[in-house]
Amino acid sequence: MKKYLLAPSILSANFANLGKDIEEVLISGGDVIHFDVMDNHYVPNLTVGPIVLQSLRKHGISVPIDVHLMIKPVDTLIPIFAQAGSNYITFHPEASEHIDKTLQIIKENGCKAGLALNPTTSLNYLDYVMDKLDIILLMSVNPGFGNQCFIPNTLKKISEARKKIDNSGCDIILEVDGGIKIDNIGQISKFGANMFVIGSALFNSHDYKTVINDMRKEIETS
């Protein structure tokens, strides 16, 4: 696996031409597809479901797909998303009655498991499940909508999460989602993140390859 992973988010893509748009960001250097699932209950937005994910797989999208479940409850939908083609599934601890059980369900369905933490959600949720995590997703905006500004206090949280991962000795990806742009991705990586969800900064551009190349340069020189 690459040291750093860029994960274009379909939330900012062109849904009228989704398969082609995703192909273009992958050809331009994207590593993972970030798939945001919102239910208009846990978050105030409604997005896409497993049928869209399955359609992307049938279209020929073969890279890892990182499914971020912003839904409540989560357990019954995990097997459906796994069968549709997920590789990673993350959920919010507030959306689960039993976090350990939900992580187990993800693993039993053949996916890598992760917790997603909102800007004000404590890192303490990680303490008793580090050995069951493959990925930790830190939200650097309030979940629900794209094109928000990065919350600066997230940098401290990234640093603290990186220390927890390093001290645990576990092989866990530290992912950050929200407001990531060319001018801040280097700093975010410096604080310890190694997977970056990129949305409007990429899809609002007319040149995906240049944006991705510039982001990699910022990471490598930070």
CSV table of N, CA and C in Angstrom, one decimal, residues 89-151:
chain,number,residue,atom,x,y,z
A,89,ILE,N,-15.6,-0.2,5.6
A,89,ILE,CA,-16.8,0.3,6.1
A,89,ILE,C,-16.6,1.0,7.4
A,90,THR,N,-16.9,2.3,7.5
A,90,THR,CA,-16.7,3.0,8.7
A,90,THR,C,-18.1,3.5,9.2
A,91,PHE,N,-18.3,3.6,10.5
A,91,PHE,CA,-19.6,4.1,11.0
A,91,PHE,C,-19.3,5.0,12.2
A,92,HIS,N,-20.3,5.7,12.7
A,92,HIS,CA,-20.1,6.6,13.8
A,92,HIS,C,-20.5,5.9,15.1
A,93,PRO,N,-19.8,6.0,16.2
A,93,PRO,CA,-20.1,5.3,17.4
A,93,PRO,C,-21.5,5.7,18.0
A,94,GLU,N,-21.9,6.9,17.7
A,94,GLU,CA,-23.2,7.3,18.2
A,94,GLU,C,-24.4,6.6,17.5
A,95,ALA,N,-24.0,6.0,16.4
A,95,ALA,CA,-25.1,5.3,15.6
A,95,ALA,C,-25.2,3.8,15.9
A,96,SER,N,-24.4,3.3,16.8
A,96,SER,CA,-24.3,1.9,17.2
A,96,SER,C,-24.7,1.7,18.6
A,97,GLU,N,-25.5,0.7,18.9
A,97,GLU,CA,-25.8,0.3,20.2
A,97,GLU,C,-24.6,-0.4,20.9
A,98,HIS,N,-23.9,-1.2,20.1
A,98,HIS,CA,-22.8,-1.9,20.6
A,98,HIS,C,-21.6,-1.9,19.6
A,99,ILE,N,-20.7,-1.0,19.8
A,99,ILE,CA,-19.6,-0.7,18.9
A,99,ILE,C,-18.8,-1.9,18.5
A,100,ASP,N,-18.5,-2.7,19.5
A,100,ASP,CA,-17.7,-3.9,19.3
A,100,ASP,C,-18.4,-4.9,18.4
A,101,LYS,N,-19.7,-5.0,18.6
A,101,LYS,CA,-20.5,-5.9,17.8
A,101,LYS,C,-20.6,-5.4,16.3
A,102,THR,N,-20.8,-4.1,16.1
A,102,THR,CA,-20.8,-3.6,14.8
A,102,THR,C,-19.5,-3.8,14.0
A,103,LEU,N,-18.4,-3.6,14.7
A,103,LEU,CA,-17.1,-3.8,14.1
A,103,LEU,C,-17.0,-5.3,13.7
A,104,GLN,N,-17.5,-6.2,14.6
A,104,GLN,CA,-17.5,-7.6,14.3
A,104,GLN,C,-18.3,-8.0,13.0
A,105,ILE,N,-19.4,-7.3,12.9
A,105,ILE,CA,-20.3,-7.6,11.7
A,105,ILE,C,-19.6,-7.2,10.5
A,106,ILE,N,-18.9,-6.1,10.5
A,106,ILE,CA,-18.2,-5.6,9.3
A,106,ILE,C,-17.1,-6.6,8.9
A,107,LYS,N,-16.3,-7.1,9.9
A,107,LYS,CA,-15.3,-8.1,9.6
A,107,LYS,C,-15.9,-9.4,9.1
A,108,GLU,N,-17.0,-9.8,9.7
A,108,GLU,CA,-17.6,-11.1,9.3
A,108,GLU,C,-18.1,-11.1,7.9
A,109,ASN,N,-18.3,-9.9,7.4
A,109,ASN,CA,-18.8,-9.7,6.0
A,109,ASN,C,-17.6,-9.4,5.0
A,110,GLY,N,-16.4,-9.6,5.5
A,110,GLY,CA,-15.3,-9.5,4.6
A,110,GLY,C,-14.7,-8.2,4.3
A,111,CYS,N,-15.1,-7.2,5.1
A,111,CYS,CA,-14.6,-5.8,4.9
A,111,CYS,C,-13.7,-5.4,6.0
A,112,LYS,N,-12.8,-4.4,5.8
A,112,LYS,CA,-12.0,-3.8,6.8
A,112,LYS,C,-12.9,-2.8,7.5
A,113,ALA,N,-12.7,-2.7,8.8
A,113,ALA,CA,-13.6,-1.9,9.7
A,113,ALA,C,-13.0,-0.7,10.3
A,114,GLY,N,-13.9,0.3,10.5
A,114,GLY,CA,-13.4,1.6,11.0
A,114,GLY,C,-14.4,2.4,11.8
A,115,LEU,N,-14.0,3.3,12.6
A,115,LEU,CA,-14.8,4.2,13.3
A,115,LEU,C,-14.6,5.6,12.7
A,116,ALA,N,-15.7,6.3,12.6
A,116,ALA,CA,-15.7,7.7,12.1
A,116,ALA,C,-16.1,8.6,13.2
A,117,LEU,N,-15.3,9.6,13.5
A,117,LEU,CA,-15.5,10.5,14.6
A,117,LEU,C,-15.8,11.9,14.2
A,118,ASN,N,-16.9,12.5,14.6
A,118,ASN,CA,-17.2,13.9,14.3
A,118,ASN,C,-16.3,14.8,15.0
A,119,PRO,N,-16.3,16.1,14.6
A,119,PRO,CA,-15.3,17.1,15.2
A,119,PRO,C,-15.3,17.1,16.7
A,120,THR,N,-16.5,16.9,17.3
A,120,THR,CA,-16.5,17.0,18.8
A,120,THR,C,-16.7,15.7,19.5
A,121,THR,N,-16.5,14.6,18.7
A,121,THR,CA,-16.6,13.2,19.3
A,121,THR,C,-15.3,12.8,19.9
A,122,SER,N,-15.3,12.4,21.1
A,122,SER,CA,-14.0,12.1,21.8
A,122,SER,C,-13.3,10.9,21.2
A,123,LEU,N,-12.0,11.0,21.2
A,123,LEU,CA,-11.1,9.8,20.8
A,123,LEU,C,-11.2,8.7,21.8
A,124,ASN,N,-11.8,8.9,22.9
A,124,ASN,CA,-11.9,7.8,23.9
A,124,ASN,C,-12.6,6.6,23.4
A,125,TYR,N,-13.5,6.8,22.4
A,125,TYR,CA,-14.2,5.7,21.8
A,125,TYR,C,-13.2,4.6,21.2
A,126,LEU,N,-12.0,5.1,20.9
A,126,LEU,CA,-11.0,4.2,20.3
A,126,LEU,C,-10.4,3.2,21.3
A,127,ASP,N,-10.4,3.6,22.6
A,127,ASP,CA,-9.5,3.0,23.5
A,127,ASP,C,-9.6,1.4,23.7
A,128,TYR,N,-10.8,0.9,23.6
A,128,TYR,CA,-11.0,-0.5,23.8
A,128,TYR,C,-11.2,-1.3,22.5
A,129,VAL,N,-11.0,-0.7,21.4
A,129,VAL,CA,-11.3,-1.4,20.1
A,129,VAL,C,-10.1,-1.2,19.1
A,130,MET,N,-9.0,-0.7,19.6
A,130,MET,CA,-7.9,-0.4,18.6
A,130,MET,C,-7.5,-1.7,17.9
A,131,ASP,N,-7.6,-2.8,18.5
A,131,ASP,CA,-7.1,-4.1,17.9
A,131,ASP,C,-8.1,-4.6,16.9
A,132,LYS,N,-9.3,-3.9,16.8
A,132,LYS,CA,-10.3,-4.3,15.8
A,132,LYS,C,-10.5,-3.4,14.7
A,133,LEU,N,-9.7,-2.3,14.7
A,133,LEU,CA,-9.8,-1.2,13.7
A,133,LEU,C,-8.7,-1.4,12.6
A,134,ASP,N,-9.2,-1.2,11.4
A,134,ASP,CA,-8.3,-1.1,10.2
A,134,ASP,C,-8.1,0.4,9.8
A,135,ILE,N,-9.1,1.2,10.2
A,135,ILE,CA,-9.1,2.6,9.7
A,135,ILE,C,-9.8,3.5,10.8
A,136,ILE,N,-9.3,4.7,11.0
A,136,ILE,CA,-10.0,5.7,11.8
A,136,ILE,C,-10.2,6.9,10.9
A,137,LEU,N,-11.5,7.3,10.9
A,137,LEU,CA,-11.8,8.5,10.0
A,137,LEU,C,-12.2,9.6,10.9
A,138,LEU,N,-11.4,10.7,10.8
A,138,LEU,CA,-11.7,11.9,11.6
A,138,LEU,C,-12.4,12.9,10.7
A,139,MET,N,-13.5,13.4,11.1
A,139,MET,CA,-14.2,14.4,10.3
A,139,MET,C,-13.7,15.8,10.7
A,140,SER,N,-13.3,16.5,9.7
A,140,SER,CA,-12.7,17.8,9.9
A,140,SER,C,-13.8,18.9,9.5
A,141,VAL,N,-15.0,18.5,9.2
A,141,VAL,CA,-16.2,19.3,9.1
A,141,VAL,C,-17.3,18.6,9.8
A,142,ASN,N,-18.4,19.3,10.0
A,142,ASN,CA,-19.6,18.6,10.5
A,142,ASN,C,-20.2,17.8,9.3
A,143,PRO,N,-20.5,16.6,9.6
A,143,PRO,CA,-21.0,15.7,8.5
A,143,PRO,C,-22.3,16.1,7.9
A,144,GLY,N,-22.5,15.9,6.6
A,144,GLY,CA,-23.8,16.1,6.0
A,144,GLY,C,-23.7,16.7,4.6
A,145,PHE,N,-22.8,17.7,4.4
A,145,PHE,CA,-22.7,18.4,3.2
A,145,PHE,C,-21.2,18.6,2.8
A,146,GLY,N,-21.0,18.7,1.5
A,146,GLY,CA,-19.7,19.0,1.0
A,146,GLY,C,-19.4,20.5,0.9
A,147,ASN,N,-18.2,20.8,0.5
A,147,ASN,CA,-17.8,22.2,0.3
A,147,ASN,C,-17.8,23.0,1.6
A,148,GLN,N,-17.4,22.4,2.7
A,148,GLN,CA,-17.3,23.1,4.0
A,148,GLN,C,-15.8,23.4,4.2
A,149,CYS,N,-15.6,24.3,5.2
A,149,CYS,CA,-14.2,24.7,5.5
A,149,CYS,C,-13.6,23.8,6.6
A,150,PHE,N,-12.4,23.5,6.5
A,150,PHE,CA,-11.7,22.6,7.4
A,150,PHE,C,-11.7,23.3,8.8
A,151,ILE,N,-12.0,22.5,9.8
A,151,ILE,CA,-12.0,23.0,11.2
A,151,ILE,C,-10.6,22.9,11.8
